[in-house]
mmCIF file of C-alpha atoms in Angstrom:
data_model
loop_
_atom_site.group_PDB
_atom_site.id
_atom_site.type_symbol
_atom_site.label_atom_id
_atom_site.label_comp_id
_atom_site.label_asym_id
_atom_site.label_seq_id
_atom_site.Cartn_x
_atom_site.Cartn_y
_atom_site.Cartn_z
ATOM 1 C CA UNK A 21 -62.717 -158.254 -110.179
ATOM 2 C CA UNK A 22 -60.721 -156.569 -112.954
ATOM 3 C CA UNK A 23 -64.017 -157.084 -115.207
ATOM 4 C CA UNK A 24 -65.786 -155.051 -112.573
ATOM 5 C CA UNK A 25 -63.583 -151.941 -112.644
ATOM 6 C CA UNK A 26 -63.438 -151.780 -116.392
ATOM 7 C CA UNK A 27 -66.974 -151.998 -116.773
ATOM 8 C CA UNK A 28 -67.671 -148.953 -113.798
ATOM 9 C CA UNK A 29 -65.181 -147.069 -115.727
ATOM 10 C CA UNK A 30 -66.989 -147.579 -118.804
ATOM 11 C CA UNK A 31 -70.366 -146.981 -117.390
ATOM 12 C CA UNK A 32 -68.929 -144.013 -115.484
ATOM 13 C CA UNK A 33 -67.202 -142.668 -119.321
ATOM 14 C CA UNK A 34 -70.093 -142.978 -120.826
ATOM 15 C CA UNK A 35 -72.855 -141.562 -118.667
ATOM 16 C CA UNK A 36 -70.277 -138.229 -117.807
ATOM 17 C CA UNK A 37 -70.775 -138.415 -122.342
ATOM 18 C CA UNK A 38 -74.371 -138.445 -122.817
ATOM 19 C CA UNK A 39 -75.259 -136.444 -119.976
ATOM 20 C CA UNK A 40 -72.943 -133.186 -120.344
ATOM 21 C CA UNK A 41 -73.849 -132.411 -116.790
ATOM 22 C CA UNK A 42 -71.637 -131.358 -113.365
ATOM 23 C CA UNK A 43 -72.315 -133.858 -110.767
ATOM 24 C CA UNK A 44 -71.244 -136.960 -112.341
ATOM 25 C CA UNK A 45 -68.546 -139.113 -110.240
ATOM 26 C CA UNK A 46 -66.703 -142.571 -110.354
ATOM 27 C CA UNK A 47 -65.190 -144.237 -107.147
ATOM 28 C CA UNK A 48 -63.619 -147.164 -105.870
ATOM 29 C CA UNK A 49 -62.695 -148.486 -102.097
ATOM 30 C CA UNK A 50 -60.819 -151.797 -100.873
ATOM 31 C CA UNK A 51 -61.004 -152.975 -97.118
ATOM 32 C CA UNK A 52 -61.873 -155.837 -95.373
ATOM 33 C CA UNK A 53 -65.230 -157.338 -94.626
ATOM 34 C CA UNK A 54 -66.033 -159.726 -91.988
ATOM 35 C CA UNK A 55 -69.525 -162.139 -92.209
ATOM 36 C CA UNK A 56 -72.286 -162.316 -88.820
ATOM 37 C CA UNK A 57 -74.645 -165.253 -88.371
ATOM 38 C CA UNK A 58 -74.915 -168.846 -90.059
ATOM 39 C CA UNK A 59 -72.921 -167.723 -93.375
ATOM 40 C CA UNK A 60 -69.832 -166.633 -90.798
ATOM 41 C CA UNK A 61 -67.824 -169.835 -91.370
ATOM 42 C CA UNK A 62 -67.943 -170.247 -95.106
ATOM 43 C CA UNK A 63 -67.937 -166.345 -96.022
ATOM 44 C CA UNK A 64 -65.822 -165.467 -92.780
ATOM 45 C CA UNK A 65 -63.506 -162.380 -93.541
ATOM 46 C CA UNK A 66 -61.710 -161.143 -96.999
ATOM 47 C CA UNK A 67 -61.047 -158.670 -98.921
ATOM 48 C CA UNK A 68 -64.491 -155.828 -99.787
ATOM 49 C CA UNK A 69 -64.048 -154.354 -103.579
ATOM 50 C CA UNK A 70 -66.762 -151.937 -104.176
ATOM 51 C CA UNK A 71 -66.989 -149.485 -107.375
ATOM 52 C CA UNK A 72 -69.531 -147.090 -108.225
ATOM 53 C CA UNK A 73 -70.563 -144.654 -110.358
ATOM 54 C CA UNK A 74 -73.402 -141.655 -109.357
ATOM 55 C CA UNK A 75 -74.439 -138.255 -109.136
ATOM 56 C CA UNK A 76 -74.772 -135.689 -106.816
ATOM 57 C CA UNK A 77 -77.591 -132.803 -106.870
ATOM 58 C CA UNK A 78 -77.126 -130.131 -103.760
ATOM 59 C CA UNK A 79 -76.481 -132.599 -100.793
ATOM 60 C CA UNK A 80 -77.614 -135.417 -101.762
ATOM 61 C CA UNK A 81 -75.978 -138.512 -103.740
ATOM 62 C CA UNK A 82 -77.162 -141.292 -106.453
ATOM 63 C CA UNK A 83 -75.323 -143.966 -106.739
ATOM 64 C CA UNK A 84 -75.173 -147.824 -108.200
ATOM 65 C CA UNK A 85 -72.451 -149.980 -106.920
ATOM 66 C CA UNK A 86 -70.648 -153.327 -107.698
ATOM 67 C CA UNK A 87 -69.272 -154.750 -104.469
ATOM 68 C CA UNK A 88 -67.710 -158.472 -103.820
ATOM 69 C CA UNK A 89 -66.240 -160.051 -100.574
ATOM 70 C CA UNK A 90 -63.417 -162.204 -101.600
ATOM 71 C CA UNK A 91 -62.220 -164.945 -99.259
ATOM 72 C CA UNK A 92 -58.761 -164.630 -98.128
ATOM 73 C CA UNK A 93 -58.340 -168.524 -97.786
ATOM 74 C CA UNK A 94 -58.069 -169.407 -101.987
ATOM 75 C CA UNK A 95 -56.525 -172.191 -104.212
ATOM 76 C CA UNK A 96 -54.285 -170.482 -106.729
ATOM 77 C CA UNK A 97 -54.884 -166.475 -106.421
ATOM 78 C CA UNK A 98 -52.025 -163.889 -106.719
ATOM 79 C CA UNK A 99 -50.974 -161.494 -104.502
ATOM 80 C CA UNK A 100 -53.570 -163.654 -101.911
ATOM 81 C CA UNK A 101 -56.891 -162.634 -102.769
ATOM 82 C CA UNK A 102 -56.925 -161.796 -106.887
ATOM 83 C CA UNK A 103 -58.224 -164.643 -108.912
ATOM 84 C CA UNK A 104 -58.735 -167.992 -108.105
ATOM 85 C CA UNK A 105 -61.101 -169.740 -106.342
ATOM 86 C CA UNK A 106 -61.887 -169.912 -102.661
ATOM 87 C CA UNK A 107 -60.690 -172.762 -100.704
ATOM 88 C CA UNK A 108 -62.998 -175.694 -99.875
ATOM 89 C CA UNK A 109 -65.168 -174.489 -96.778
ATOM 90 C CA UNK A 110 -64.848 -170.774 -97.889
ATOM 91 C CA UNK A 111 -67.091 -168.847 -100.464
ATOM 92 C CA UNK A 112 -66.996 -165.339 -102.276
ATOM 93 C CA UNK A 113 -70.105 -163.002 -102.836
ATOM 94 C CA UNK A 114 -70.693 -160.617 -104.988
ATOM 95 C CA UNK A 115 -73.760 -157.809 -105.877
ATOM 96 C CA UNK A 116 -74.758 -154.795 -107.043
ATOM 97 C CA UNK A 117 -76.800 -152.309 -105.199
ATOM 98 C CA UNK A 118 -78.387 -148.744 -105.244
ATOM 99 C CA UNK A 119 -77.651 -146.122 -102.369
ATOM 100 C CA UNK A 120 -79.052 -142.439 -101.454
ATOM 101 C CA UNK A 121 -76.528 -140.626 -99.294
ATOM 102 C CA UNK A 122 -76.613 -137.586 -97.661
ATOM 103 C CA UNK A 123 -73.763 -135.642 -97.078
ATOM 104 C CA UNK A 124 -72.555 -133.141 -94.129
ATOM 105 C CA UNK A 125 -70.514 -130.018 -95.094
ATOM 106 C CA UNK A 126 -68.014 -129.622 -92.146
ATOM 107 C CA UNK A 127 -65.169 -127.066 -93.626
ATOM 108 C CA UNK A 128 -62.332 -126.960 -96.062
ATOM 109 C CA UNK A 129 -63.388 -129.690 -97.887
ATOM 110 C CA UNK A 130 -64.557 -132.577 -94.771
ATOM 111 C CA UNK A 131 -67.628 -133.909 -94.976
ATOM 112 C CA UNK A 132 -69.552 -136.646 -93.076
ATOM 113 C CA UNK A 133 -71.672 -138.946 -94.874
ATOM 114 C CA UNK A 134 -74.494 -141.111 -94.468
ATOM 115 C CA UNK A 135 -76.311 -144.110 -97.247
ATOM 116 C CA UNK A 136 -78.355 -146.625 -97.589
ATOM 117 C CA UNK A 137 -80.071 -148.533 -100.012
ATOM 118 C CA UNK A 138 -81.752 -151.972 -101.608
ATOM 119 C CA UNK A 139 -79.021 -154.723 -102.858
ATOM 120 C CA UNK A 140 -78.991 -158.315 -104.174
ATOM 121 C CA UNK A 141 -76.323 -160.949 -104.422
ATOM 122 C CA UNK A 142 -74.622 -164.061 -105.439
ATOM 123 C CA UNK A 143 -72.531 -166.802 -103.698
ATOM 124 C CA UNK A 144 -69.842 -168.700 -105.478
ATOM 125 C CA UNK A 145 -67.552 -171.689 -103.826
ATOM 126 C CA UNK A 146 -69.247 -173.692 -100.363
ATOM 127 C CA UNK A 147 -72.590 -171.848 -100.506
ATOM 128 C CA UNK A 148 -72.587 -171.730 -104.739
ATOM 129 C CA UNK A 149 -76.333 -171.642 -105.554
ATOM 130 C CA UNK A 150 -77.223 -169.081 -102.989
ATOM 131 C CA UNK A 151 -78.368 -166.136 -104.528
ATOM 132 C CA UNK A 152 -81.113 -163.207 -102.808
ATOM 133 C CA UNK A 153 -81.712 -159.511 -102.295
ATOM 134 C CA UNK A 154 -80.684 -157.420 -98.826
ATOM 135 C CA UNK A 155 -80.076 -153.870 -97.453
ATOM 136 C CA UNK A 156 -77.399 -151.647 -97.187
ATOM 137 C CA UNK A 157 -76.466 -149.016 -94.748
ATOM 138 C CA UNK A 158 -73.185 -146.991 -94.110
ATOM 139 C CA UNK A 159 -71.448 -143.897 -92.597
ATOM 140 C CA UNK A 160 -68.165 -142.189 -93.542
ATOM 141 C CA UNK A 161 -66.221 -139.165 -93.897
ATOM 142 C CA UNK A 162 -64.540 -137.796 -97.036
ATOM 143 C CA UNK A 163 -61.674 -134.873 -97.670
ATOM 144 C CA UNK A 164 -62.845 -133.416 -101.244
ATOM 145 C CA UNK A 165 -61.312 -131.242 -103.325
ATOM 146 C CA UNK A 166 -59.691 -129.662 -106.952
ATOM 147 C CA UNK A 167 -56.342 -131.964 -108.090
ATOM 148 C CA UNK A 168 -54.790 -132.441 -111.189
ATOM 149 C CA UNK A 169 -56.218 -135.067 -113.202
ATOM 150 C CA UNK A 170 -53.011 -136.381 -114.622
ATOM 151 C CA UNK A 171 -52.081 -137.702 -111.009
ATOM 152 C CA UNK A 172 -54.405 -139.996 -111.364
ATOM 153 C CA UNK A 173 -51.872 -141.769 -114.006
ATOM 154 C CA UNK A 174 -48.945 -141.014 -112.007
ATOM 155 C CA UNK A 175 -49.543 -139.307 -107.857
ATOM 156 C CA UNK A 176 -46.585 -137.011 -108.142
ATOM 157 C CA UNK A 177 -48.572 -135.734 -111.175
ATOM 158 C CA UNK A 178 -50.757 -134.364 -108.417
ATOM 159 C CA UNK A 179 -48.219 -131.426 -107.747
ATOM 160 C CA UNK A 180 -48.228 -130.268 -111.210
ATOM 161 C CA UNK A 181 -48.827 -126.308 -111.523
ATOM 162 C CA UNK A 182 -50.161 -126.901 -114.741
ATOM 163 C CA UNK A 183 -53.137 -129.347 -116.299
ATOM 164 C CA UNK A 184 -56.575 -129.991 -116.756
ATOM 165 C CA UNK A 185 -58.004 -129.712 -112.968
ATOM 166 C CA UNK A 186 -60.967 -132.495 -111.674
ATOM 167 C CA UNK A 187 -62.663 -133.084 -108.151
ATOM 168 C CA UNK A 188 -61.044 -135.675 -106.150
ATOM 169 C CA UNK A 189 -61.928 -136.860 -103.016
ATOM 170 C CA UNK A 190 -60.576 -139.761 -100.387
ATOM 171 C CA UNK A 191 -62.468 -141.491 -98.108
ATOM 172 C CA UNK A 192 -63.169 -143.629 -95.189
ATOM 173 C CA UNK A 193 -66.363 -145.835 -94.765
ATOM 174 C CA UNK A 194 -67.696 -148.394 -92.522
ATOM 175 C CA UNK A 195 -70.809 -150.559 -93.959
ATOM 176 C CA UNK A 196 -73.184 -153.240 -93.148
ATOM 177 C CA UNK A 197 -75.109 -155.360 -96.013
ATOM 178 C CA UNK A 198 -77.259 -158.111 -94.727
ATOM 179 C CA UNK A 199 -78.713 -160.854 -97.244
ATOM 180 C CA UNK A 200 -81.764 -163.116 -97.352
ATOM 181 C CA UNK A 201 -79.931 -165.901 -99.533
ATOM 182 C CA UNK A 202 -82.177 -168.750 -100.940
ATOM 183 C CA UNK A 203 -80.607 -171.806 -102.208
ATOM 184 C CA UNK A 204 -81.790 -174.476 -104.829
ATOM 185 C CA UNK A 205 -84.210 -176.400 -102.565
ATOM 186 C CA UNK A 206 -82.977 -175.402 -99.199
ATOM 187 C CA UNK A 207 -84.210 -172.951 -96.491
ATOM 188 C CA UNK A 208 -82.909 -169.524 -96.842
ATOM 189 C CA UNK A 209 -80.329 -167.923 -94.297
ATOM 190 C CA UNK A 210 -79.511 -164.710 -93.383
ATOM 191 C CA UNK A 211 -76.312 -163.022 -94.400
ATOM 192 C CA UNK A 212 -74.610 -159.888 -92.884
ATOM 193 C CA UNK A 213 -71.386 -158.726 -94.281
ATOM 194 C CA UNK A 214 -69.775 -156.055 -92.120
ATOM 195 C CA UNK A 215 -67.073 -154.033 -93.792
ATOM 196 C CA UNK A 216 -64.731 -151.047 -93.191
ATOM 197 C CA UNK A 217 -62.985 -149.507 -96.690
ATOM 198 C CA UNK A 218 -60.496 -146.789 -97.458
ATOM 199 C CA UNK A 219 -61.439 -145.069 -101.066
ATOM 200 C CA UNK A 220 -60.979 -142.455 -104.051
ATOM 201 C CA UNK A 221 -63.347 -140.743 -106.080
ATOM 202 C CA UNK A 222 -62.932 -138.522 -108.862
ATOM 203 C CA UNK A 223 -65.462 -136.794 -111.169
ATOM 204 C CA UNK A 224 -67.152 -132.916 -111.784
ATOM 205 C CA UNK A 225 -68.566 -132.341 -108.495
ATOM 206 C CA UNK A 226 -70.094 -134.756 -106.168
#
């Protein structure tokens, strides 16, 4: 997964470069995610990653993701969940997707949020092979506003009086993905991933 966030903050880098345009964001979000259906037993629960990068234009957001569900039962991870592989029996996914989302002004700096979009997927470990596309849906809420951008190296940073200033927002959002997987000469199941993450983002405006 550490592959995925330096590519989103490359992508994210070099977009906010070649555009020269407000709007332009990067985020990230960790939570847990928890599998429905036939895939439930090898993709069960773990740990949801999900970075993206997008834009937003009045009240209305762009975005492409990376997200993966990594199993919590693994053979020789650190901290739990970071590296390795999963555990016979268990599997990790992994995507990237597209989402619209359309956001709510509420007042000093709250907003509710909803998105949706086309995805597609990959299964490594038990169900390795399985591969397909799906849909995405979600609602959250978000506290946005000006910070210092050094805290983002350091929080207490954040209290600075002084500094270059960015948007910076935190947020709360609770997802479902659901996956038609095929496998190599097998019938093709139905996977959805239900997840619930706590996030950042930081960019212009978004």
């Amino acid at each position: 997964m550490s592959k995925m966030r330096i590519a989103g903050i490359v992508i994210a880098c070099a977009v906010a470069r070649a555009a020269h345009a407000d709007g332009f964001f990067y985020e990230e979000s960790f939570g847990v995610s928890s599998a429905r259906g036939g895939a439930a037993p090898t993709l069960s629960s773990g740990l949801h990653l999900r970075l993206g990068v997008g834009m937003r234009t009045g009240d209305l957001v762009l975005e492409m993701s990376a997200a993966g569900d990594l199993a919590f039962d693994r053979d020789g991870a650190t901290l739990v969940v970071f590296g390795g592989t999963p555990k016979p029996g268990h599997s990790d996914l992994s995507g990237i997707g597209f989402d619209v989302k359309y956001l709510a002004v509420l007042r000093h700096g709250l907003e509710l949020y909803v998105r949706g979009g086309p995805r597609i997927a990959s299964v490594d470990g038990t169900m390795g092979g399985y591969t397909g596309p799906g849909i995405g849906a979600g609602t959250g809420i978000q506290l946005r506003g000006e910070v210092r951008a050094l805290g983002f190296l350091w929080t207490p940073l954040f209290f600075l009086k002084r500094g270059p200033k960015v948007i910076g927002a935190l947020f709360l959002d609770q997802g479902i993905d659901a996956y038609r997987m095929y496998g190599q000469g097998t019938r093709s199941i139905d996977v959805p991933i239900v997840s619930t993450n706590l996030g950042f983002a930081i960019g212009s405006d978004f």
